[in-house]
Short mmCIF file of C-alpha atoms and ligand atoms in Angstrom, two decimals:
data_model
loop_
_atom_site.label_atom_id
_atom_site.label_comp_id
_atom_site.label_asym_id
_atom_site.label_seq_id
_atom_site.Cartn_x
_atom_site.Cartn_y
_atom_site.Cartn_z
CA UNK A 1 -11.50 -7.58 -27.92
CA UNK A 2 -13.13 -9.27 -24.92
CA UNK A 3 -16.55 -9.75 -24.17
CA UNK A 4 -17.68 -8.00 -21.02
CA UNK A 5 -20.76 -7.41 -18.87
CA UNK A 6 -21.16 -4.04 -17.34
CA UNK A 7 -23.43 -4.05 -13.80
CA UNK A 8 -24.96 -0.98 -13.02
CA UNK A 9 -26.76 -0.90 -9.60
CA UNK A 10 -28.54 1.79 -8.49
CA UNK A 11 -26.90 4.58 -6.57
CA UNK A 12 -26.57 7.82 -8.05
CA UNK A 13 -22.89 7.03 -9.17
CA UNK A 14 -24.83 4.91 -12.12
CA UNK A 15 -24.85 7.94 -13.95
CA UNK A 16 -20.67 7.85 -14.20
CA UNK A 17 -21.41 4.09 -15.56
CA UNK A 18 -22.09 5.73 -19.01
CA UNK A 19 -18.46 7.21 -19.21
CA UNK A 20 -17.29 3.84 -18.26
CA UNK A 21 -19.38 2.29 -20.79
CA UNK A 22 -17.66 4.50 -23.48
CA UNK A 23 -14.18 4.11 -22.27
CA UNK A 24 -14.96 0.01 -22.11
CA UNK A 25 -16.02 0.63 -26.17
CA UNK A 26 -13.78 2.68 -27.37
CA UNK A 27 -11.03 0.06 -25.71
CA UNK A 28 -12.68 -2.16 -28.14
CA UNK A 29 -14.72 -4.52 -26.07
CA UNK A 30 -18.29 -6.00 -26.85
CA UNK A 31 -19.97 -4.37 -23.90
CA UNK A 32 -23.22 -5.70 -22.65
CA UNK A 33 -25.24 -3.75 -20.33
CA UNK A 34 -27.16 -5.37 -17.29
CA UNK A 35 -28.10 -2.19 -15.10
CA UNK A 36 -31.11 -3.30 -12.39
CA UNK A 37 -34.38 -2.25 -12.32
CA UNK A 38 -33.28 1.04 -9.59
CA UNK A 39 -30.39 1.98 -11.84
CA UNK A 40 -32.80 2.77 -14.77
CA UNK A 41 -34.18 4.95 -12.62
CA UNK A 42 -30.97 7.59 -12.56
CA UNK A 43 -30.18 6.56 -16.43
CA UNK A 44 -32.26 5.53 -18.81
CA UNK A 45 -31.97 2.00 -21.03
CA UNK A 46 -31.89 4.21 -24.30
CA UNK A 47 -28.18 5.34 -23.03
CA UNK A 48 -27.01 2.42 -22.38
CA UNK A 49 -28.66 0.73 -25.82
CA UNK A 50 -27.16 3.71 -27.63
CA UNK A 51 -23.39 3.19 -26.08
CA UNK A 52 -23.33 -0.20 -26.05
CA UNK A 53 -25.14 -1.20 -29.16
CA UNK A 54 -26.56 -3.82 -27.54
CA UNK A 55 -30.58 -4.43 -25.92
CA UNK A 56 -30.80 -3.65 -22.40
CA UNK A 57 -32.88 -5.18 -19.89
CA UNK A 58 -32.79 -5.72 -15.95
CA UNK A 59 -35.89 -8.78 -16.15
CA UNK A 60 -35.10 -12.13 -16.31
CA UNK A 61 -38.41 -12.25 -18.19
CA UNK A 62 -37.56 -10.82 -20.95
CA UNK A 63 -35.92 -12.54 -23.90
CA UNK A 64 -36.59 -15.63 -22.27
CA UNK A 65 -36.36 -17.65 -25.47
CA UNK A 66 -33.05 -16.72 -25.53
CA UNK A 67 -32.17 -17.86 -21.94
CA UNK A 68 -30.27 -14.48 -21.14
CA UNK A 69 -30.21 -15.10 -17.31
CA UNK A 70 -27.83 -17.69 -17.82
CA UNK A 71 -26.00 -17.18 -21.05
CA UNK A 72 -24.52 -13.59 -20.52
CA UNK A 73 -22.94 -14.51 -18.05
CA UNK A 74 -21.65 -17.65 -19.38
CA UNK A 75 -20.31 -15.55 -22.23
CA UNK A 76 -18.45 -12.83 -20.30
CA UNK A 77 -14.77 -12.70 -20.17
CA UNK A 78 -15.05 -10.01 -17.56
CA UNK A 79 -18.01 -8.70 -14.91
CA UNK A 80 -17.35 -5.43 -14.13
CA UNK A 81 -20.56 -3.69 -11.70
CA UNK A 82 -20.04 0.05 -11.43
CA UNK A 83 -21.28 1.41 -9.14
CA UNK A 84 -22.06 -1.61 -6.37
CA UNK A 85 -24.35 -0.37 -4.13
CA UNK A 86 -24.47 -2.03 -0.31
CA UNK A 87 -27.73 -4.16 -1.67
CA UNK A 88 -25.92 -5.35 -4.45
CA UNK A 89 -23.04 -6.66 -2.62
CA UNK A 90 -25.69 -8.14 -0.10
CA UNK A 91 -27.61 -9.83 -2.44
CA UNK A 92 -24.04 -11.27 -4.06
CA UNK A 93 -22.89 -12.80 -0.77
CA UNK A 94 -26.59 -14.88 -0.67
CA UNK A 95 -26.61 -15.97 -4.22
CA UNK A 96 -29.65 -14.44 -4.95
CA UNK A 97 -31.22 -14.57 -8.33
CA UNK A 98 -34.10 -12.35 -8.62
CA UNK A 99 -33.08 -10.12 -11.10
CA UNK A 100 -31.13 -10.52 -14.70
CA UNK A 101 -27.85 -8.61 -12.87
CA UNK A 102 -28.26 -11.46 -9.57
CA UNK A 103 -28.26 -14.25 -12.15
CA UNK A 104 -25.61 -13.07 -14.31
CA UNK A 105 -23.28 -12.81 -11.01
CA UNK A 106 -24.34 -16.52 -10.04
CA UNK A 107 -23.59 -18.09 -13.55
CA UNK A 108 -20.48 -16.10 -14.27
CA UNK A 109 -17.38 -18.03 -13.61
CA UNK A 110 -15.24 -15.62 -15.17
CA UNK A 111 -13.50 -12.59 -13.25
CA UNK A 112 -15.99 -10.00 -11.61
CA UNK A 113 -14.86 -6.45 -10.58
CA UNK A 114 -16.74 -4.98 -7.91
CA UNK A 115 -16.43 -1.11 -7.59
CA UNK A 116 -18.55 0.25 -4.56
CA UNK A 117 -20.84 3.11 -4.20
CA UNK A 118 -22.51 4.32 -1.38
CA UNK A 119 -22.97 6.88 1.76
CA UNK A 120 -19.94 6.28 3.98
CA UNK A 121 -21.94 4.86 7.19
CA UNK A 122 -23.01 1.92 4.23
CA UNK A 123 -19.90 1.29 3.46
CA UNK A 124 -18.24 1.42 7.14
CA UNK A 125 -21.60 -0.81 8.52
CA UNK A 126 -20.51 -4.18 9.79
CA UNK A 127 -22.76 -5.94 7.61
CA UNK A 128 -20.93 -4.60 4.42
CA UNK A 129 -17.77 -4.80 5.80
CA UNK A 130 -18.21 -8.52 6.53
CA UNK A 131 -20.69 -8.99 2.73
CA UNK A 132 -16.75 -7.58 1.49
CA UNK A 133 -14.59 -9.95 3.28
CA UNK A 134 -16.57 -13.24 1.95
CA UNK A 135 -16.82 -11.51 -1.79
CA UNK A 136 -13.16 -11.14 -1.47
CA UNK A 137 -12.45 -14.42 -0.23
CA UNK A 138 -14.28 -16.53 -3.34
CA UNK A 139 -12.48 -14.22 -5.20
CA UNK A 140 -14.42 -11.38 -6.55
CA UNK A 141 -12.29 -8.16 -6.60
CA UNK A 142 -14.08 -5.41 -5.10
CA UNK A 143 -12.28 -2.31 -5.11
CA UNK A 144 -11.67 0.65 -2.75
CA UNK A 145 -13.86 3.58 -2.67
CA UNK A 146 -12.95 6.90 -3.18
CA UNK A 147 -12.57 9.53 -0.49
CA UNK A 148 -14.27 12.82 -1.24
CA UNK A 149 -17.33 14.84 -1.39
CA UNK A 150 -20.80 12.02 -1.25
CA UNK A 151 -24.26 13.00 -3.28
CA UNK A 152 -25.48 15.69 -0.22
CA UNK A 153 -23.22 17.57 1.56
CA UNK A 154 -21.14 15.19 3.12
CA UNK A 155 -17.62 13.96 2.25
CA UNK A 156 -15.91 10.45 3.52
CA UNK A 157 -15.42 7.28 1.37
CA UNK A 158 -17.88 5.41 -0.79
CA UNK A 159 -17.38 7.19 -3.88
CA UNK A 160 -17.71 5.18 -7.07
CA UNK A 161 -13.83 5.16 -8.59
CA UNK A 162 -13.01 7.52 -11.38
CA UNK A 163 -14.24 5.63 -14.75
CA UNK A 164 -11.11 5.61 -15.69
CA UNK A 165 -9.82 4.33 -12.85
CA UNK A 166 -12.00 1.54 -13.44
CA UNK A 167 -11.24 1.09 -17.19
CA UNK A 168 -7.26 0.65 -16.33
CA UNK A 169 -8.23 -1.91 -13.93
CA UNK A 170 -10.47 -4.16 -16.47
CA UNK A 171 -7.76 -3.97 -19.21
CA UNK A 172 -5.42 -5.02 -16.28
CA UNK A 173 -7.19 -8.21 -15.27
CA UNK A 174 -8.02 -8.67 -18.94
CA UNK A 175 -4.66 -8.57 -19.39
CA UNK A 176 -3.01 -10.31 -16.39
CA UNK A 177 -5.72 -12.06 -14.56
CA UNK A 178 -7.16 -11.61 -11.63
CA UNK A 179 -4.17 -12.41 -9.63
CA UNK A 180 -2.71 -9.09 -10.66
CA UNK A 181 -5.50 -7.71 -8.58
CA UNK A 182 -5.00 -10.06 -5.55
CA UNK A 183 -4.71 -8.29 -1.93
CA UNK A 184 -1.17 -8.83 -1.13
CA UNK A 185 -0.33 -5.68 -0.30
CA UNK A 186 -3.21 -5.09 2.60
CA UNK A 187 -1.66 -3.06 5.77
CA UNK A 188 1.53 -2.18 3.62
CA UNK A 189 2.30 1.90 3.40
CA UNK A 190 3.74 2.48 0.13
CA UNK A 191 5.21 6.17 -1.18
CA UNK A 192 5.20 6.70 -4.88
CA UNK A 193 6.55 9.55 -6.40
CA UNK A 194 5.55 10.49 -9.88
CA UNK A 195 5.15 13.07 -13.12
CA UNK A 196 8.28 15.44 -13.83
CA UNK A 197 9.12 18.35 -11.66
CA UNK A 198 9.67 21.92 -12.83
CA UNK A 199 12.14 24.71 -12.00
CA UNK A 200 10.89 28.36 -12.53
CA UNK A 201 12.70 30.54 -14.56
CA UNK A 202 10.07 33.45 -13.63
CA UNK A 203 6.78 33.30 -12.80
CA UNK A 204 5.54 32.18 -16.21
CA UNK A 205 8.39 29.88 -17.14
CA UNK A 206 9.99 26.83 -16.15
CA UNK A 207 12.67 23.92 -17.03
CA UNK A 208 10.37 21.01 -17.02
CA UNK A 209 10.85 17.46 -18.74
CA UNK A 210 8.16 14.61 -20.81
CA UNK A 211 6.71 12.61 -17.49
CA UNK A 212 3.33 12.66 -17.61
CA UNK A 213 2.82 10.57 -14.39
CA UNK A 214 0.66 8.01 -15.69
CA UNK A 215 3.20 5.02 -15.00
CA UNK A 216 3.20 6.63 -11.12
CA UNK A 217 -0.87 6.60 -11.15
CA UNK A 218 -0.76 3.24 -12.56
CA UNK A 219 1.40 2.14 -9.49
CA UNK A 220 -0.48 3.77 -7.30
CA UNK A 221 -3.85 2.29 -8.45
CA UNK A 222 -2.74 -1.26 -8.81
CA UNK A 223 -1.15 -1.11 -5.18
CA UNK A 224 -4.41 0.80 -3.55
CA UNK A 225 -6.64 -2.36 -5.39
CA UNK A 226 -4.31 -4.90 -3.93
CA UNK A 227 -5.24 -3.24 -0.55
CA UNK A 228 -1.93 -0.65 0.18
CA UNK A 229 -1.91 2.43 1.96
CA UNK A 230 -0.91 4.68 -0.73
CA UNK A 231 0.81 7.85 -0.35
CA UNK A 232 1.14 9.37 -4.54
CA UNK A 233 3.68 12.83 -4.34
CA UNK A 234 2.60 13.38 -7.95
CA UNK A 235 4.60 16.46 -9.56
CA UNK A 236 2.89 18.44 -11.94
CA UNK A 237 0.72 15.79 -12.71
CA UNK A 238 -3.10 16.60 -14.69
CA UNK A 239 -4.80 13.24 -13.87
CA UNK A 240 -7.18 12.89 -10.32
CA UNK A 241 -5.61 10.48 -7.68
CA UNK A 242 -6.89 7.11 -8.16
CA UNK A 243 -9.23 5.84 -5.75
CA UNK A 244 -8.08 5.68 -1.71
CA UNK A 245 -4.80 7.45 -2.61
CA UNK A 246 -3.45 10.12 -0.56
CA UNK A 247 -2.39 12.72 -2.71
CA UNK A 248 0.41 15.43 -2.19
CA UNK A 249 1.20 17.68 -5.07
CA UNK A 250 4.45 19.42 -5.46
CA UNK A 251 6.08 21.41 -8.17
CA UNK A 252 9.98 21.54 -7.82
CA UNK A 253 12.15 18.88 -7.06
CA UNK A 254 12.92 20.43 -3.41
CA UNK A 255 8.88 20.41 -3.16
CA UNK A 256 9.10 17.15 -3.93
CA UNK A 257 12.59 15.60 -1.23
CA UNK A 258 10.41 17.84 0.89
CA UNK A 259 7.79 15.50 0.72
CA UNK A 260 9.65 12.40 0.23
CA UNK A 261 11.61 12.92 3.42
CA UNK A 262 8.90 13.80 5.46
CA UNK A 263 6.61 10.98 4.34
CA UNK A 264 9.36 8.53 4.28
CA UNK A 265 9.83 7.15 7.91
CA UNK A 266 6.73 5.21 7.89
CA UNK A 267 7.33 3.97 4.22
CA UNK A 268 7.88 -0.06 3.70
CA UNK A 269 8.10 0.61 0.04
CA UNK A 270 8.90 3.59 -1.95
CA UNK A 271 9.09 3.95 -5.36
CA UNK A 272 10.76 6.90 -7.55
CA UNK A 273 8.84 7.15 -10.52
CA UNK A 274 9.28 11.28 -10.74
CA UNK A 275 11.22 12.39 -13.57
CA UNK A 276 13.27 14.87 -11.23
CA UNK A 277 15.17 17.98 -12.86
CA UNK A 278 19.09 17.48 -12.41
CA UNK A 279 19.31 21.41 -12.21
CA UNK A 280 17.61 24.28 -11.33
CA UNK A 281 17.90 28.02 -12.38
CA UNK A 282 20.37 29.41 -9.59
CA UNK A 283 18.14 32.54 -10.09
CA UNK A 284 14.08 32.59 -10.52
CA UNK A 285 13.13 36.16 -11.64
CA UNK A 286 10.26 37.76 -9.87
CA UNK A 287 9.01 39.09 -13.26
CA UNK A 288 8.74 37.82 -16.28
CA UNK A 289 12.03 38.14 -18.31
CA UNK A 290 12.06 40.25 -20.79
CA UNK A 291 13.35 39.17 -24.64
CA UNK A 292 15.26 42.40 -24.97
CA UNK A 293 16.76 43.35 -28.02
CA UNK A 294 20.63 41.58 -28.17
CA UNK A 295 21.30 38.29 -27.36
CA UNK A 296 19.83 36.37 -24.79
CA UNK A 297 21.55 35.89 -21.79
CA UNK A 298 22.37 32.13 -20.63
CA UNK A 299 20.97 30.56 -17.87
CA UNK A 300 23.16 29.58 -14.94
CA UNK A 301 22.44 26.05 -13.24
CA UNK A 302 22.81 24.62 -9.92
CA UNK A 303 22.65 21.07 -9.02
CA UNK A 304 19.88 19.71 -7.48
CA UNK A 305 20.24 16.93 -4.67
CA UNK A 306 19.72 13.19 -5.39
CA UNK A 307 17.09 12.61 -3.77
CA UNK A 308 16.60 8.76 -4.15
CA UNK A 309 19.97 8.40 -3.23
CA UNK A 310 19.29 10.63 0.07
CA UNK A 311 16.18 8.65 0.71
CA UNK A 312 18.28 5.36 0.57
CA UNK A 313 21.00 6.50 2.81
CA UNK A 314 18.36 6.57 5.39
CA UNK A 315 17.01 3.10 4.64
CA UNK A 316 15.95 1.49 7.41
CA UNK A 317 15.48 -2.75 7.82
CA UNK A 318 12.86 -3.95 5.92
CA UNK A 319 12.48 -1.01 3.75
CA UNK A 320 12.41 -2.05 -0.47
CA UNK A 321 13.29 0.44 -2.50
CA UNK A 322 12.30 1.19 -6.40
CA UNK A 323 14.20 3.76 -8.75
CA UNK A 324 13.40 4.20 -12.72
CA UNK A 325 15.78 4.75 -15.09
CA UNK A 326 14.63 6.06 -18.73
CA UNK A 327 17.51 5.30 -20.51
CA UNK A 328 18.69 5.77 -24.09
CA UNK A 329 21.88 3.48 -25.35
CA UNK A 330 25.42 4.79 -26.93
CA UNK A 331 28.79 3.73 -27.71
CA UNK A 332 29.59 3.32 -25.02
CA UNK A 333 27.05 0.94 -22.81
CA UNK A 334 23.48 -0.59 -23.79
CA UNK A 335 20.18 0.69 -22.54
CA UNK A 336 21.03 -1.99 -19.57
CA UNK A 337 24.15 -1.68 -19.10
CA UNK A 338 23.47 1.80 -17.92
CA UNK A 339 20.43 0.60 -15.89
CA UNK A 340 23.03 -2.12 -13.92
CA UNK A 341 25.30 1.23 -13.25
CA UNK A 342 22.42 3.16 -12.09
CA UNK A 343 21.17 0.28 -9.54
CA UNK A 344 24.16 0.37 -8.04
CA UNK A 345 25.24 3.90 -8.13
CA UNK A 346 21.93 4.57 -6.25
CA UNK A 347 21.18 1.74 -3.91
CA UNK A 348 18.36 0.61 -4.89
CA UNK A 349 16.97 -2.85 -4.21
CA UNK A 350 15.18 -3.01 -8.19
CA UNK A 351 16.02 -0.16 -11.16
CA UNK A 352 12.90 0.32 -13.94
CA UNK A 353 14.53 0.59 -17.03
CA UNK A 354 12.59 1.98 -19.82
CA UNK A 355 14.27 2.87 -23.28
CA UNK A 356 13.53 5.76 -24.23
CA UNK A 357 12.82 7.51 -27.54
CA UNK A 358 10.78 10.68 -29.29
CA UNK A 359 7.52 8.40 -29.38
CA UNK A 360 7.80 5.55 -26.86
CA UNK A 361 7.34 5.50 -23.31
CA UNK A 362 6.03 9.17 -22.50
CA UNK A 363 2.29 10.01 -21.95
CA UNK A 364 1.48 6.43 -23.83
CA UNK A 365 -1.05 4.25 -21.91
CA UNK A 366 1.38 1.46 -22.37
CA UNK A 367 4.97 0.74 -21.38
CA UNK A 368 8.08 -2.21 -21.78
CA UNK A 369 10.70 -2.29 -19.50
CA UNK A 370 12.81 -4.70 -17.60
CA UNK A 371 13.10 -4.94 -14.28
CA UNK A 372 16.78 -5.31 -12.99
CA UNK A 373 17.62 -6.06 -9.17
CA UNK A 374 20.45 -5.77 -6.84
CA UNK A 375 21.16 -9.48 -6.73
CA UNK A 376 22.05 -9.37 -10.93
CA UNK A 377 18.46 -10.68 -12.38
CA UNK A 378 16.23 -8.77 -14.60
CA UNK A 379 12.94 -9.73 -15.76
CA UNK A 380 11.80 -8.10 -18.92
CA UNK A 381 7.87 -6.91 -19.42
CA UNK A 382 6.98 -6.83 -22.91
CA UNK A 383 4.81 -3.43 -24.09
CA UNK A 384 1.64 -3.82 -22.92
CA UNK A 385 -0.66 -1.71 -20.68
CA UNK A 386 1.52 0.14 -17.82
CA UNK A 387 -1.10 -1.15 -14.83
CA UNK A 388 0.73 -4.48 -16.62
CA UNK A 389 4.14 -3.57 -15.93
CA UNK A 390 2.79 -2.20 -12.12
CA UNK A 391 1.48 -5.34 -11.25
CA UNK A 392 4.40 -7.39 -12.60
CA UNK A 393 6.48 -4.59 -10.06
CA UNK A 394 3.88 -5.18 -7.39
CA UNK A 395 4.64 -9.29 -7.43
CA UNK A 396 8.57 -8.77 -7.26
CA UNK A 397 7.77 -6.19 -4.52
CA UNK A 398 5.54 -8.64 -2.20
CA UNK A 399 8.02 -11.49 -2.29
CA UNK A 400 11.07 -9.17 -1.72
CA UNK A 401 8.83 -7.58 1.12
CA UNK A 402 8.17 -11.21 2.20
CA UNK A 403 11.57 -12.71 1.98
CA UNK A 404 13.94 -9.89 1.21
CA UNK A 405 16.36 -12.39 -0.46
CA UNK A 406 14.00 -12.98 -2.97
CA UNK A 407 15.05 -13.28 -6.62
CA UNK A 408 12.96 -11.84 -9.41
CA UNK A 409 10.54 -15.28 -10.36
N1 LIG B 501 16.23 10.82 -9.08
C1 LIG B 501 16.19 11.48 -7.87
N2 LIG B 501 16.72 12.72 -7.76
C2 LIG B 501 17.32 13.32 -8.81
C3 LIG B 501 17.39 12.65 -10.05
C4 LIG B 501 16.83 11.40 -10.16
O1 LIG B 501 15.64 10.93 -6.91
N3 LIG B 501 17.84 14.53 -8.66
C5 LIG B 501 15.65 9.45 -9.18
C6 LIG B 501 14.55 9.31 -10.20
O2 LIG B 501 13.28 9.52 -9.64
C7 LIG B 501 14.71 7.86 -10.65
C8 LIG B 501 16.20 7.60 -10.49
O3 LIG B 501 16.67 8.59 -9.58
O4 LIG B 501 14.03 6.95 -9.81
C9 LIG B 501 16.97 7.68 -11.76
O5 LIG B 501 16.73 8.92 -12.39
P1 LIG B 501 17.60 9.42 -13.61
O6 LIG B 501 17.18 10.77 -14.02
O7 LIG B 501 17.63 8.33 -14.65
O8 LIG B 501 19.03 9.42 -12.89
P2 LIG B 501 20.12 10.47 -12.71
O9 LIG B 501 20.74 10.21 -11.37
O10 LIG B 501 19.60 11.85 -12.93
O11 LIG B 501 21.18 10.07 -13.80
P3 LIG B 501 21.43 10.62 -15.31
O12 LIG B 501 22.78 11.18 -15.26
O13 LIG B 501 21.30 9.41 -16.17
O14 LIG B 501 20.36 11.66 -15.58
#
C-alpha cells in the first residue's frame, strides 16, 4: 500500500478522475484527493470524500492547524494529477503556491505523474510545449495525450489517458521508480504485435488460443510514456489502445504478417508479443457447420508462415528484434532450455520466456519471465506487474539500440 495524492485540475476530463480514484483504491492505496477550486466545479468534493475516504479540500485555508499545504505532500509516495490542464502545468513550471494542489506540487519531493488534458491548439501552443520540456527536465513525468474525439466536436490530441492507462503507470513507478518512466525511447518507431490470432472455421467459429494482449498493451504503454512512436497490431484484443498508440487490429495470423510486413521497414524495434496460430483450417465454411447426426468430421490443417522468422530475414542494420516464447518444460529440455533453442531457431536478438501453466501468465495483470539474449545472458524478472517486466524489456532494448553489443546489465 502506498500513500498517494491524486491532482485533479479542472478540465472536463476531471470527471474520468473518479474512475481513477477507484482503480487507485481498489489497488490498495491510501488515496488523498487535492482537486482545485475549477475541478469541483465538473465533480463535486462529496465524490471524491466518498471514494477516497478521506476530506477534500482545494484551500490552503482550511485545516490550517493541521498544516495540510505542506504535509500531504511531504507524505506522498506518489503525485499523480489527472487530468493536467495547460494552467496547471503553467503554474508548475513557476512554483506557484496559491492553491492547496500548487503547494502540494512544490513540497512534494517524491515522484509526480503528470497526465494532460486539454483542446489540442493548448496542448500544441509553444508556451505548453516549452512549460513540458522544463517539467520533464526536473523530472516530473508528464505523459502523452490521447488522440481522439475532444469535449465539442473536434478530434486531435489532448485527451486525458484512459484511467487505466494511468493506474498501470502509477503501480509501475510505484513499483520501479521513476526511471522506468524516463524518455529514452523519444524519436524511436517501435512495432508491437500482441493478443492471439484466430482462424475461422465458419463464420461463427474459430481456432483461437489464451493471449489476452495485456503484456503487448503494457509494452506499448510503457514505450509511448518513455516518448516512442508506437505502432500496437493488437489481434483480437478487448482493451482501448493506450494513449498516443497507433492502433491496427487484425484477426488472422495472415491479417496480422500483413501488417507486420507492411509496417516493418520503418521499424527500429519490433516486438512479437502475438500468440500466433501454427495452423489454420485449410477450409473456412461460408455457413455455419452443421453438427449432423454421425460423427464429426476432422478438421484438416495447413501451416501457417513464421512470421517473426520472415520479419527477421529482412532485418536490416540497426534493427533489434524481440520474440516471446510461452513455454512449458518436459523430459526432455527445461522451460529455458527450450527458450535458448527458440532464440536461435528464430533470430532474434532477445527471446521472452514465460512458463506457462492453467493459471499463470494469461489474462493476469502480472507476469515473471526471463529475458534470454543472443549473446548467452538472461536476466530473470520476478512476478510482479507486467508494465514491470516492459520496462525491465524497454532498458535492455535502449542500450542494445545504443550499443548493439550490449549485454543484458
Ligand atoms: N511466431 C510467429 N509466427 C508464428 C508463430 C510464432 O511470428 N507462426 C512468433 C511469436 O509471436 C513469438 C515467437 O514466434 O514471438 C515464438 O512463438 P511460439 O508460438 O512460442 O513459437 P513457435 O515457432 O510456434 O514454436 P512452438 O513449436 O514451440 O509452438
Amino acid at each position: 500500500m502506498a500513500r498517494v495524492v491524486l491532482g485533479v485540475a479542472g478540465g472536463i476530463a476531471a470527471y474520468k478522475s473518479a474512475f481513477l480514484l477507484r482503480l487507485l483504491t481498489e489497488a490498495g492505496h491510501d488515496v488523498r484527493v487535492v482537486p482545485t477550486a475549477s475541478a469541483l466545479r465538473f465533480v463535486g468534493a462529496a465524490t471524491f470524500e466518498a471514494l477516497s475516504h478521506h476530506p477534500v479540500t482545494s484551500e490552503v485555508f482550511d485545516d490550517v492547524d493541521q498544516v495540510a499545504h505542506v504535509r500531504i505532500g511531504q507524505e506522498a509516495d506518489l503525485i499523480v494529477v489527472a487530468p493536467a490542464t495547460a494552467d496547471l502545468l503553467a503554474r508548475t513550471v513557476h512554483g506557484r503556491a496559491d492553491d492547496l494542489l500548487a503547494a502540494t506540487l512544490l513540497v512534494a519531493r517524491c515522484p509526480v505523474l503528470l497526465a494532460p488534458a486539454m483542446h489540442t491548439e493548448m496542448w500544441e501552443h509553444p508556451a505548453t510545449t516549452a512549460n513540458v520540456a522544463t517539467l520533464r527536465e526536473r523530472g516530473v513525468l508528464v505523459l502523452p495525450p490521447a488522440d481522439g474525439r475532444l469535449t465539442g466536436a473536434d478530434t486531435g490530441p489532448g485527451r486525458m489517458p484512459d484511467p487505466a492507462d494511468i493506474a498501470a503507470l502509477v503501480e509501475l513507478v510505484l513499483h520501479a521508480g521513476p526511471e522506468a518512466l524516463r524518455r529514452d525511447l523519444d524519436g524511436r518507431r517501435i512495432l508491437i504485435s500482441a493478443g492471439g490470432t484466430r482462424e475461422p472455421l465458419d463464420p461463427v467459429r474459430f481456432l483461437g488460443n489464451r493471449s489476452s494482449g495485456k503484456q503487448g498493451l503494457a509494452l506499448a504503454r510503457v514505450a509511448a510514456a518513455r516518448g516512442a512512436e508506437v505502432t500496437l497490431v493488437a489481434a483480437n484484443v478487448d482493451q482501448p489502445a493506450p494513449a498516443g498508440v497507433r492502433l491496427i487490429e487484425v484477426s488472422t495470423a495472415e491479417q496480422l504478417r500483413t501488417a507486420m510486413l507492411a509496417e516493418v521497414k520503418r521499424a527500429d524495434v519490433v516486438v512479437m508479443a502475438a500468440a500466433v496460430a501454427d495452423f489454420r483450417p485449410t477450409i473456412v465454411s461460408n455457413g455455419k457447420i452443421k453438427k449432423g447426426s454421425g460423427d464429426p468430421e476432422p478438421i484438416e490443417l495447413a501451416r501457417n508462415p513464421d512470421i517473426l522468422s520472415e520479419l527477421v530475414a529482412g532485418r536490416r542494420l540497426g534493427q533489434v528484434f524481440v520474440g516471446f516464447a510461452a513455454e512449458t518444460g518436459d523430459a526432455e529440455r527445461s522451460v529455458l532450455q527450450h527458450g535458448a533453442v527458440k532464440l536461435a531457431a528464430k533470430g532474434v536478438d532477445l527471446l521472452v520466456v514465460n512458463e506457462v501453466g492453467a493459471e499463470i501468465t494469461f489474462d493476469r495483470p502480472d507476469n515473471a519471465a526471463t529475458i534470454l539474449s543472443a549473446d548467452g545472458e538472461q536476466i530473470t524478472v520476478p512476478r510482479g506487474p507486467k508494465a514491470v517486466l516492459a520496462a525491465r524489456l524497454w532498458d535492455i532494448v535502449t542500450a542494445r539500440l545504443a550499443d548493439p553489443g550490449s549485454g543484458l546489465s
